Coordinates of C-alpha atoms and ligand atoms in Angstrom, one line a residue:
M373 CA 0.0 0.0 0.0
T374 CA 1.4 3.4 -0.9
K375 CA 1.4 6.0 1.9
R376 CA -0.9 8.9 1.3
P377 CA 1.1 12.1 0.8
V378 CA 1.0 14.6 3.6
K379 CA -0.9 17.7 2.6
Y380 CA 0.4 21.2 3.3
I381 CA -1.4 24.4 4.0
F382 CA 0.8 27.6 3.9
I383 CA -0.6 30.7 5.6
A384 CA 1.1 34.0 5.0
G385 CA -0.1 37.5 6.0
G386 CA -0.3 40.6 3.9
V387 CA -0.9 44.4 4.5
T388 CA -0.2 44.5 8.2
S389 CA 0.8 42.4 11.2
S390 CA -1.7 41.5 14.0
L391 CA -4.4 40.2 11.7
G392 CA -4.7 37.0 13.7
K393 CA -2.9 34.6 11.5
G394 CA -2.3 32.3 14.5
I395 CA -6.0 32.2 15.2
I396 CA -6.9 31.6 11.6
A397 CA -4.3 28.8 11.5
A398 CA -5.6 27.3 14.7
S399 CA -9.3 27.6 13.6
L400 CA -8.7 25.9 10.2
G401 CA -6.7 23.2 12.1
K402 CA -9.7 22.8 14.4
L403 CA -12.1 22.4 11.5
L404 CA -10.0 19.8 9.7
Q405 CA -9.4 17.9 13.0
A406 CA -13.1 18.0 13.6
R407 CA -13.6 16.3 10.3
G408 CA -11.3 13.5 11.4
L409 CA -7.9 14.5 10.0
R410 CA -4.7 14.5 12.0
V411 CA -3.4 18.0 12.0
S412 CA -0.2 19.7 13.2
I413 CA 0.6 23.4 12.9
I414 CA 4.1 24.9 12.7
K415 CA 5.0 28.6 13.1
L416 CA 8.0 30.0 11.3
D417 CA 9.5 33.1 12.8
P418 CA 11.6 35.3 10.6
Y419 CA 13.7 37.1 13.3
I420 CA 17.3 36.3 14.1
N421 CA 17.0 35.4 17.8
V422 CA 17.5 31.6 18.1
D423 CA 14.3 31.5 20.1
P424 CA 12.1 34.0 21.9
G425 CA 13.5 33.0 25.3
T426 CA 15.7 36.0 25.7
L427 CA 13.1 38.5 24.4
N428 CA 11.3 41.0 26.5
P429 CA 7.5 40.5 26.7
Y430 CA 7.1 44.0 25.3
E431 CA 8.8 42.9 22.1
H432 CA 7.2 39.5 21.8
G433 CA 4.3 38.8 24.2
E434 CA 4.4 35.6 26.2
V435 CA 7.0 32.9 25.7
F436 CA 5.1 29.7 25.3
V437 CA 6.9 26.7 26.8
T438 CA 6.3 23.3 25.2
A439 CA 6.3 20.0 27.1
D440 CA 9.7 19.1 25.6
G441 CA 11.2 22.3 26.9
A442 CA 11.3 24.7 24.0
E443 CA 10.7 28.4 24.4
T444 CA 8.4 29.3 21.6
D445 CA 6.0 31.7 20.1
L446 CA 2.7 32.4 21.8
D447 CA 0.8 31.1 18.7
L448 CA 1.7 27.6 19.8
G449 CA -0.5 28.3 22.8
H450 CA -3.4 28.9 20.5
Y451 CA -2.6 25.7 18.6
E452 CA -2.7 23.7 21.8
R453 CA -5.8 25.4 23.2
F454 CA -7.7 24.9 19.9
L455 CA -6.5 21.4 18.9
N456 CA -6.3 20.1 22.5
K457 CA -3.0 18.4 21.7
P458 CA 0.6 19.3 22.8
T459 CA 3.0 20.9 20.4
G460 CA 6.8 20.5 20.7
R461 CA 10.1 22.0 19.7
R462 CA 9.5 21.0 16.1
N463 CA 6.4 23.3 15.9
N464 CA 8.4 26.5 15.9
F465 CA 11.7 27.8 14.5
T466 CA 13.3 31.1 13.8
T467 CA 15.7 32.4 11.2
G468 CA 18.4 32.4 13.9
K469 CA 17.9 28.6 14.4
V470 CA 18.1 27.9 10.7
Y471 CA 21.3 29.9 10.3
Q472 CA 22.8 28.4 13.4
T473 CA 22.3 24.9 12.0
V474 CA 23.7 25.8 8.6
I475 CA 26.7 27.6 10.0
E476 CA 27.5 24.7 12.3
R477 CA 27.4 22.4 9.3
E478 CA 29.6 24.6 7.4
R479 CA 32.2 24.7 10.2
R480 CA 32.0 20.9 10.4
G481 CA 33.0 20.7 6.8
D482 CA 29.7 19.4 5.5
Y483 CA 29.7 21.8 2.5
L484 CA 33.4 21.5 1.7
G485 CA 34.3 23.2 -1.5
K486 CA 30.9 24.9 -1.8
T487 CA 29.8 28.5 -1.3
V488 CA 27.0 28.4 1.3
Q489 CA 24.0 30.5 0.1
V490 CA 20.5 31.5 1.1
I491 CA 19.3 29.5 -1.9
P492 CA 19.6 26.5 -1.7
H493 CA 21.2 26.0 1.8
I494 CA 19.0 28.2 4.0
T495 CA 15.9 27.3 2.0
D496 CA 16.8 23.6 2.2
E497 CA 17.1 23.9 6.0
I498 CA 13.7 25.6 6.2
K499 CA 12.1 22.9 4.2
R500 CA 13.9 20.1 6.2
R501 CA 12.6 21.6 9.5
I502 CA 9.0 21.9 8.2
R503 CA 9.0 18.3 6.9
L504 CA 10.2 16.9 10.3
L505 CA 6.5 17.0 11.3
E506 CA 5.7 14.4 8.7
E507 CA 7.4 11.9 11.0
E508 CA 4.6 12.4 13.5
G509 CA 1.9 10.8 11.4
N510 CA 0.0 13.9 10.4
D511 CA -2.4 14.0 7.4
V512 CA -2.2 17.8 7.2
I513 CA 0.5 20.2 8.2
I514 CA -0.4 23.8 8.5
V515 CA 2.6 26.2 8.1
E516 CA 2.1 29.7 9.5
I517 CA 4.7 32.1 8.2
G518 CA 5.4 34.9 10.7
G519 CA 5.7 38.5 9.6
T520 CA 4.1 40.2 6.6
V521 CA 4.6 39.6 2.9
G522 CA 7.1 42.2 1.7
D523 CA 9.3 42.1 4.8
I524 CA 13.0 41.6 3.8
E525 CA 13.4 38.9 6.5
S526 CA 10.4 36.9 5.3
L527 CA 11.9 36.4 1.8
P528 CA 13.7 33.0 2.4
Y529 CA 10.5 31.6 3.8
I530 CA 8.4 32.7 0.9
E531 CA 11.0 31.2 -1.4
A532 CA 10.9 27.9 0.5
V533 CA 7.1 27.9 0.1
R534 CA 7.5 28.5 -3.6
Q535 CA 9.8 25.5 -3.9
M536 CA 7.7 23.3 -1.7
T537 CA 4.5 23.9 -3.5
W538 CA 6.3 23.0 -6.7
E539 CA 7.9 19.9 -5.3
L540 CA 4.7 18.7 -3.6
G541 CA 2.5 19.0 -6.7
K542 CA -0.7 20.8 -7.3
E543 CA -3.1 18.7 -5.1
N544 CA -0.8 18.5 -2.1
S545 CA -0.6 22.0 -1.0
V546 CA -2.7 25.2 -0.7
T547 CA -1.5 28.7 -0.1
I548 CA -3.6 31.1 1.9
L549 CA -3.0 34.8 2.2
L550 CA -4.6 36.6 5.2
T551 CA -5.1 40.2 4.4
L552 CA -7.0 43.3 5.5
I553 CA -9.7 45.1 3.7
P554 CA -9.8 48.4 5.5
Y555 CA -13.0 50.5 5.8
L556 CA -12.5 54.2 5.2
S557 CA -15.3 55.9 7.1
A558 CA -14.7 59.2 5.3
A559 CA -15.3 57.5 2.0
G560 CA -17.8 55.1 3.4
E561 CA -16.0 52.3 1.5
L562 CA -14.1 49.1 1.9
K563 CA -10.7 49.4 0.1
T564 CA -9.2 46.5 -1.8
K565 CA -6.0 48.1 -3.0
P566 CA -3.7 47.0 -0.1
T567 CA -4.8 43.5 -0.7
Q568 CA -4.1 43.8 -4.4
H569 CA -0.6 45.0 -3.6
S570 CA 0.1 42.2 -1.2
V571 CA -1.0 39.6 -3.7
K572 CA 1.2 41.2 -6.3
F573 CA 4.1 41.2 -4.0
L574 CA 3.6 37.5 -3.3
M575 CA 3.3 36.8 -7.0
Q576 CA 6.6 38.6 -7.7
S577 CA 8.2 36.0 -5.5
G578 CA 6.6 33.3 -7.6
V579 CA 3.8 32.3 -5.2
Q580 CA 0.1 32.5 -6.3
P581 CA -2.2 32.4 -3.3
D582 CA -5.1 30.0 -3.8
I583 CA -7.3 31.4 -1.1
L584 CA -7.6 34.9 0.4
V585 CA -8.9 35.3 3.9
C586 CA -9.9 38.9 4.3
R587 CA -10.1 40.5 7.7
T588 CA -12.8 43.2 7.6
E589 CA -15.0 45.3 9.9
K590 CA -17.9 45.2 7.4
P591 CA -19.4 42.4 5.4
L592 CA -17.8 41.9 1.9
S593 CA -20.4 42.2 -0.9
D594 CA -20.2 39.8 -3.8
D595 CA -19.1 42.8 -5.9
I596 CA -16.1 43.4 -3.7
K597 CA -15.2 39.7 -3.7
R598 CA -15.4 39.6 -7.5
K599 CA -13.2 42.7 -7.7
I600 CA -10.6 41.2 -5.4
A601 CA -10.8 38.0 -7.4
L602 CA -10.3 39.8 -10.7
F603 CA -7.1 41.5 -9.6
T604 CA -5.6 38.5 -7.8
N605 CA -6.3 35.4 -10.0
V606 CA -8.2 33.9 -7.1
R607 CA -11.6 32.4 -7.6
P608 CA -14.4 34.6 -6.1
D609 CA -15.6 31.7 -4.0
R610 CA -12.1 31.5 -2.5
V611 CA -12.2 35.1 -1.3
I612 CA -13.2 34.4 2.3
E613 CA -14.6 37.0 4.6
A614 CA -13.2 37.1 8.1
I615 CA -15.3 39.7 9.8
D616 CA -14.5 40.8 13.3
V617 CA -16.0 38.6 16.1
D618 CA -16.2 39.1 19.8
S619 CA -14.1 36.2 20.8
I620 CA -11.3 34.2 19.2
Y621 CA -13.2 31.1 20.1
E622 CA -15.9 32.1 17.6
V623 CA -13.5 32.1 14.7
P624 CA -13.8 28.3 13.9
M625 CA -17.5 28.6 13.5
A626 CA -17.2 31.8 11.5
M627 CA -14.7 30.1 9.1
R628 CA -17.0 27.1 8.8
E629 CA -19.8 29.4 7.8
E630 CA -17.6 31.0 5.2
G631 CA -16.5 27.6 3.9
L632 CA -12.8 28.0 4.5
D633 CA -12.3 24.3 5.3
R634 CA -14.5 23.3 2.3
V635 CA -12.4 25.2 -0.2
V636 CA -9.1 24.0 1.4
L637 CA -10.2 20.4 1.1
E638 CA -11.4 20.9 -2.5
Q639 CA -8.0 22.3 -3.5
L640 CA -6.2 19.5 -1.7
G641 CA -8.4 16.9 -3.5
I642 CA -9.6 15.4 -0.1
R643 CA -13.1 14.2 -0.6
G644 CA -15.7 12.3 1.4
L645 CA -15.0 13.6 4.8
P646 CA -17.9 14.3 7.3
E647 CA -18.9 17.8 8.2
P648 CA -16.8 19.1 11.2
D649 CA -18.1 17.9 14.5
L650 CA -17.8 21.1 16.7
R651 CA -20.4 20.1 19.3
S652 CA -18.3 20.5 22.4
W653 CA -16.7 23.6 21.0
E654 CA -20.0 25.2 20.3
E655 CA -21.2 24.3 23.7
F656 CA -18.2 26.1 25.2
V657 CA -18.9 29.2 23.2
R658 CA -22.6 29.0 24.1
R659 CA -21.7 28.8 27.8
M660 CA -19.2 31.6 27.5
K661 CA -21.7 33.9 25.9
A662 CA -24.5 33.0 28.2
A663 CA -22.5 33.5 31.5
A664 CA -23.8 36.5 33.3
E665 CA -22.6 36.0 36.9
P666 CA -19.2 37.6 37.2
V667 CA -16.1 36.3 38.9
R668 CA -13.6 39.0 39.5
I669 CA -9.9 38.1 39.3
A670 CA -7.0 40.5 39.6
L671 CA -3.9 39.6 37.6
V672 CA -0.9 41.3 39.2
G673 CA 2.0 41.7 36.9
K674 CA 4.3 44.2 35.4
Y675 CA 3.4 43.9 31.7
V676 CA -0.3 44.3 32.2
E677 CA -0.7 47.0 29.5
L678 CA 0.2 44.3 27.0
H679 CA -2.3 41.5 27.5
D680 CA -0.4 39.2 25.1
A681 CA 2.3 38.9 27.8
Y682 CA 0.0 36.8 29.9
K683 CA -2.0 35.1 27.1
S684 CA -2.0 31.6 28.5
I685 CA -3.0 32.8 32.0
S686 CA -5.9 34.9 30.8
E687 CA -7.1 32.0 28.5
A688 CA -6.8 29.5 31.3
L689 CA -8.8 31.7 33.6
L690 CA -11.5 32.1 30.9
H691 CA -11.7 28.3 30.4
A692 CA -12.1 27.8 34.2
A693 CA -14.8 30.5 34.5
V694 CA -16.8 29.0 31.6
K695 CA -16.6 25.6 33.2
H696 CA -18.3 27.1 36.3
G697 CA -20.8 29.0 34.1
L698 CA -19.2 32.3 35.3
K699 CA -18.3 35.4 33.4
L700 CA -14.7 36.2 33.8
D701 CA -14.1 39.8 34.9
L702 CA -10.4 40.1 34.7
R703 CA -8.7 43.1 36.2
W704 CA -5.2 43.9 35.0
V705 CA -3.3 45.3 37.9
N706 CA 0.1 46.9 37.4
A707 CA 2.3 45.7 40.2
E708 CA 4.3 48.9 40.2
H709 CA 1.2 50.9 41.2
I710 CA 0.3 48.8 44.3
T711 CA 1.3 50.4 47.6
P712 CA 0.3 49.7 51.3
D713 CA -1.9 52.8 51.0
N714 CA -4.0 51.8 48.0
V715 CA -4.0 48.0 48.4
E716 CA -7.3 47.8 50.2
E717 CA -9.0 50.0 47.5
T718 CA -7.2 48.1 44.6
F719 CA -8.6 44.7 45.6
K720 CA -11.8 45.8 47.3
D721 CA -14.3 43.9 45.1
I722 CA -11.9 41.2 43.9
G723 CA -12.6 37.5 44.5
G724 CA -9.1 36.2 43.8
I725 CA -5.6 37.5 43.2
L726 CA -3.2 35.9 40.7
V727 CA 0.4 36.9 41.0
A728 CA 2.1 36.4 37.6
P729 CA 5.5 35.0 36.6
G730 CA 8.3 37.4 35.9
F731 CA 12.0 38.3 36.0
G732 CA 13.9 41.1 37.7
S733 CA 13.1 43.6 40.4
R734 CA 10.7 46.0 38.8
G735 CA 7.3 45.7 40.5
I736 CA 8.3 43.3 43.2
E737 CA 7.3 45.5 46.1
G738 CA 3.8 45.8 44.7
K739 CA 3.6 42.1 44.2
M740 CA 4.6 41.5 47.8
T741 CA 2.1 44.1 49.0
A742 CA -0.6 42.3 47.1
L743 CA 0.5 38.9 48.4
R744 CA 0.5 40.1 52.0
H745 CA -3.0 41.5 51.5
A746 CA -4.2 38.2 50.1
R747 CA -2.5 36.3 53.0
E748 CA -3.8 38.5 55.8
K749 CA -7.3 39.1 54.4
G750 CA -8.0 35.5 53.4
I751 CA -8.4 36.3 49.7
P752 CA -7.8 33.3 47.4
M753 CA -4.4 33.6 45.8
L754 CA -2.7 31.7 43.0
G755 CA 1.0 32.5 42.6
I756 CA 2.8 31.3 39.6
C757 CA 6.6 30.9 39.3
F758 CA 8.0 34.3 40.2
G759 CA 4.6 34.9 41.9
M760 CA 5.4 31.8 44.1
Q761 CA 8.9 33.0 44.7
M762 CA 7.7 36.4 45.9
A763 CA 5.2 34.7 48.2
A764 CA 8.1 33.0 49.8
V765 CA 10.0 36.2 50.2
E766 CA 6.9 38.1 51.6
F767 CA 6.3 35.3 54.1
A768 CA 10.0 35.3 55.2
R769 CA 10.0 39.0 55.7
N770 CA 6.6 39.6 57.3
V771 CA 5.8 36.3 59.1
L772 CA 9.2 35.0 60.0
G773 CA 10.5 38.5 60.5
W774 CA 13.6 37.9 58.4
E775 CA 14.6 41.4 57.5
G776 CA 16.2 41.6 54.0
A777 CA 15.0 38.2 53.0
A778 CA 15.0 38.0 49.2
S779 CA 15.6 36.0 46.1
T780 CA 19.2 36.2 45.0
E781 CA 17.9 37.2 41.6
I782 CA 17.0 40.5 43.2
D783 CA 19.6 40.8 46.0
P784 CA 22.7 38.5 45.6
D785 CA 23.9 39.5 49.1
T786 CA 20.7 38.9 51.0
P787 CA 21.2 37.5 54.6
Y788 CA 18.2 35.2 53.9
P789 CA 18.3 33.8 50.3
V790 CA 14.9 32.0 50.6
I791 CA 15.0 31.8 46.8
D792 CA 18.3 30.9 45.2
L793 CA 19.9 29.7 42.0
L794 CA 19.0 26.1 41.0
P795 CA 21.9 23.7 41.1
G796 CA 24.0 23.9 38.0
Q797 CA 22.8 27.5 37.2
K798 CA 26.0 29.1 38.6
E799 CA 28.0 27.4 35.9
A800 CA 25.6 28.4 33.1
D801 CA 27.5 31.0 31.2
R802 CA 24.8 31.7 28.6
K803 CA 21.4 33.1 29.0
G804 CA 19.7 31.4 26.0
G805 CA 17.9 28.1 26.6
T806 CA 19.6 27.4 29.9
M807 CA 16.8 27.7 32.4
R808 CA 15.1 24.6 33.9
L809 CA 12.6 24.1 31.1
G810 CA 9.7 21.9 30.1
Q811 CA 7.7 19.1 31.7
K812 CA 8.7 17.4 34.9
E813 CA 6.8 15.1 37.2
V814 CA 5.6 16.5 40.4
T815 CA 4.3 14.7 43.5
L816 CA 1.5 16.2 45.5
R817 CA 1.3 15.7 49.2
P818 CA -1.9 14.2 50.6
G819 CA -4.3 16.4 52.5
T820 CA -3.4 19.6 50.6
R821 CA -5.5 21.9 48.5
I822 CA -3.4 21.3 45.5
R823 CA -3.9 17.6 45.8
E824 CA -7.6 18.1 46.1
A825 CA -7.7 20.4 43.0
Y826 CA -5.9 17.9 40.8
G827 CA -7.6 14.8 42.3
R828 CA -4.5 12.8 42.0
S829 CA -1.0 12.6 43.5
R830 CA 1.3 12.7 40.4
I831 CA 1.1 15.4 37.8
K832 CA 3.2 16.6 35.0
E833 CA 3.7 20.3 34.6
R834 CA 5.9 22.6 32.5
H835 CA 8.7 24.8 34.0
R836 CA 10.7 27.8 33.1
H837 CA 13.0 29.1 35.9
R838 CA 16.5 29.6 37.1
Y839 CA 15.8 30.1 40.8
F840 CA 14.0 27.9 43.3
F841 CA 13.0 27.7 47.0
N842 CA 16.0 27.2 49.2
E843 CA 15.5 23.8 50.9
K844 CA 17.3 24.8 54.1
Y845 CA 14.4 27.1 55.1
R846 CA 11.7 24.4 54.6
D847 CA 11.3 23.6 58.3
D848 CA 11.1 27.2 59.3
F849 CA 8.4 27.8 56.7
E850 CA 6.4 24.8 57.6
R851 CA 6.5 25.5 61.4
A852 CA 5.1 29.0 60.7
G853 CA 2.2 27.7 58.6
M854 CA 3.5 27.7 55.0
K855 CA 3.4 24.0 54.0
V856 CA 5.3 22.5 51.1
S857 CA 2.5 20.8 49.2
A858 CA 4.3 19.5 46.1
V859 CA 7.8 18.4 45.3
G860 CA 9.7 17.3 42.1
T861 CA 9.3 13.5 42.0
E862 CA 12.9 13.1 40.8
D863 CA 14.8 15.9 42.4
G864 CA 12.7 16.8 45.5
Y865 CA 12.7 20.5 44.7
T866 CA 9.8 22.5 46.2
E867 CA 7.2 22.8 43.5
A868 CA 4.4 24.3 45.6
F869 CA 3.4 25.6 49.0
E870 CA 0.2 26.7 50.6
L871 CA -0.8 28.5 53.7
E872 CA -2.4 26.4 56.4
N873 CA -4.8 28.9 58.0
H874 CA -6.2 30.4 54.8
P875 CA -9.1 29.5 52.6
W876 CA -7.0 29.0 49.5
Y877 CA -3.5 30.4 49.1
V878 CA -1.5 28.2 46.6
A879 CA 1.8 29.1 45.1
V880 CA 3.4 26.9 42.4
Q881 CA 6.9 26.9 40.9
F882 CA 5.6 25.5 37.6
H883 CA 3.4 27.0 34.9
P884 CA -0.1 25.4 34.9
E885 CA -1.4 27.9 32.4
Y886 CA 0.3 26.2 29.4
Q887 CA -1.8 23.1 29.7
S888 CA -5.3 24.6 29.8
T889 CA -7.4 24.0 26.7
V890 CA -11.0 24.6 25.7
D891 CA -11.7 20.9 26.0
N892 CA -9.7 20.5 29.2
P893 CA -9.8 23.5 31.5
H894 CA -6.9 23.2 34.0
P895 CA -7.9 21.8 37.4
L896 CA -5.8 24.4 39.4
F897 CA -7.4 27.3 37.6
T898 CA -10.8 25.7 38.0
A899 CA -10.2 25.4 41.7
F900 CA -8.9 28.9 42.0
V901 CA -11.8 30.4 40.1
E902 CA -14.3 28.5 42.2
Q903 CA -12.7 29.8 45.4
A904 CA -12.6 33.3 44.1
Y905 CA -16.3 33.2 43.3
K906 CA -17.1 31.7 46.7
H907 CA -15.0 34.3 48.5
K908 CA -16.8 37.2 46.8
S909 CA -20.3 35.7 47.5
L910 CA -19.2 35.2 51.2
T911 CA -18.0 38.7 51.6
H912 CA -21.1 40.0 49.9
D913 CA -23.3 38.1 52.2
K914 CA -21.3 39.4 55.2
E915 CA -21.7 43.0 54.0
K916 CA -25.4 42.5 53.4
S917 CA -26.0 41.2 56.9
K918 CA -24.2 44.1 58.5
Ligands
LIG2405 N1 12.8 34.8 37.5 C1 12.4 33.6 38.2 C2 13.3 32.5 37.9 O1 14.1 32.5 36.9 C3 11.0 33.2 37.8 C4 10.8 32.9 36.4 C5 9.3 32.9 35.9 O2 8.5 33.5 36.6 N2 9.0 32.2 34.8 O3 13.4 31.5 38.6

């Protein structure tokens, strides 16, 4: 029996960035998966950094960590949340990584005698990396090309797509261009020219898009679709409208309505598949839209103006709220603005406080003020990674009375290094890719809130840190009421602690947010949101009876 060829879908973006290519890729993937196909999505990033691990969230948004320990683009988070299956290091690469491999090969002597060039050496390496996903038994591989058509740095990727579509043959690949049809209110008109230009640009590179997905604020008339088609050599029924919707989770349905999956399958010569089964997805969206009762959560971090910096956390909170039939009212609180004077006011109608991951000293005093408030006032609190580390510091300073207690990340000379470098980190002389990364098994202690939340004693969670809780202070913490509730199964590192005399104060070293999906809301977020809701109803009842 001959193996069926793997089919490829290339998605590029035109006109401007931020059109939601990642969501379109994930939604199309969802539709094809819901018809029974095995789908994987890969994101190609045209920048020179080897990975986004050393990038500031202001530059890049969240760094998404895969189970196998790669620091990747946040679009991989969308892929996982939509397709409900893990990605890995193969699902994302950058120009930096491609060049690094080619240059290492050159130094080894693999190209002896040859001049190493963008074409064919760089483009070959791009194609090799894309095709690695074929080994995972996929029917369809969706390739999302970062950046915008016309960027200098995207050129080798577009060239690789041109070569691949040629090599794969007509029925085995389809190229989609996501573009913008702006509405000019002064003229009262939708404008197609930027799209025409983007398509022309792509065609100059030898790539003819088969399908255009057009982001727009207003519906596209048949006339406009025909006009776009005429200028771009795309069939009018393959000019797909992607009108703005309220939530990213509505995009799969919107794309099904527009027939995106249908035209893709037609082009790929895949026939006879059932209609997409989106029942559980639709149920999620229905519940999300119907939820009226609010649950107010404060997310305390230092990049709060940029919501993308905490993408997986805000999505995990949403999944959990929808599971409880609640409407997530997420308040973004800038840690730098919190002071002992305004903390009461800041959190006055909040049900739960989440203290976010982070690096460096900016905003830590505010984080600790928020943590102290949650601890003393019995407000449910979930601390993640740096949030957990700051909870330890706050406890050491204010409960144990250890003046100057700190993480050595903040104060290398602290008399009480309650958070210190992980073993092996002192020797790490490079910043890139050297943290403790990826999935590790964690053992949960019986009789703890975290154990109750997960409903089992062994879990696997993803990590991204260089510092950890200093074991030598464990007894002092436990005696004073901060109990270690989870440890690394293999290394015994402290993975979580919680306060004894508090309704729900749980701090974790790992990142639960990466594993929450629409189909599988994360148990820790679900427990936290439930406690937050309970807390607020309790305080309301108290206030009413006053
Ligand atoms: N900066 C801390 C560390 O490296 C926490 C990292 C994080 O929050 N992801 O350990």
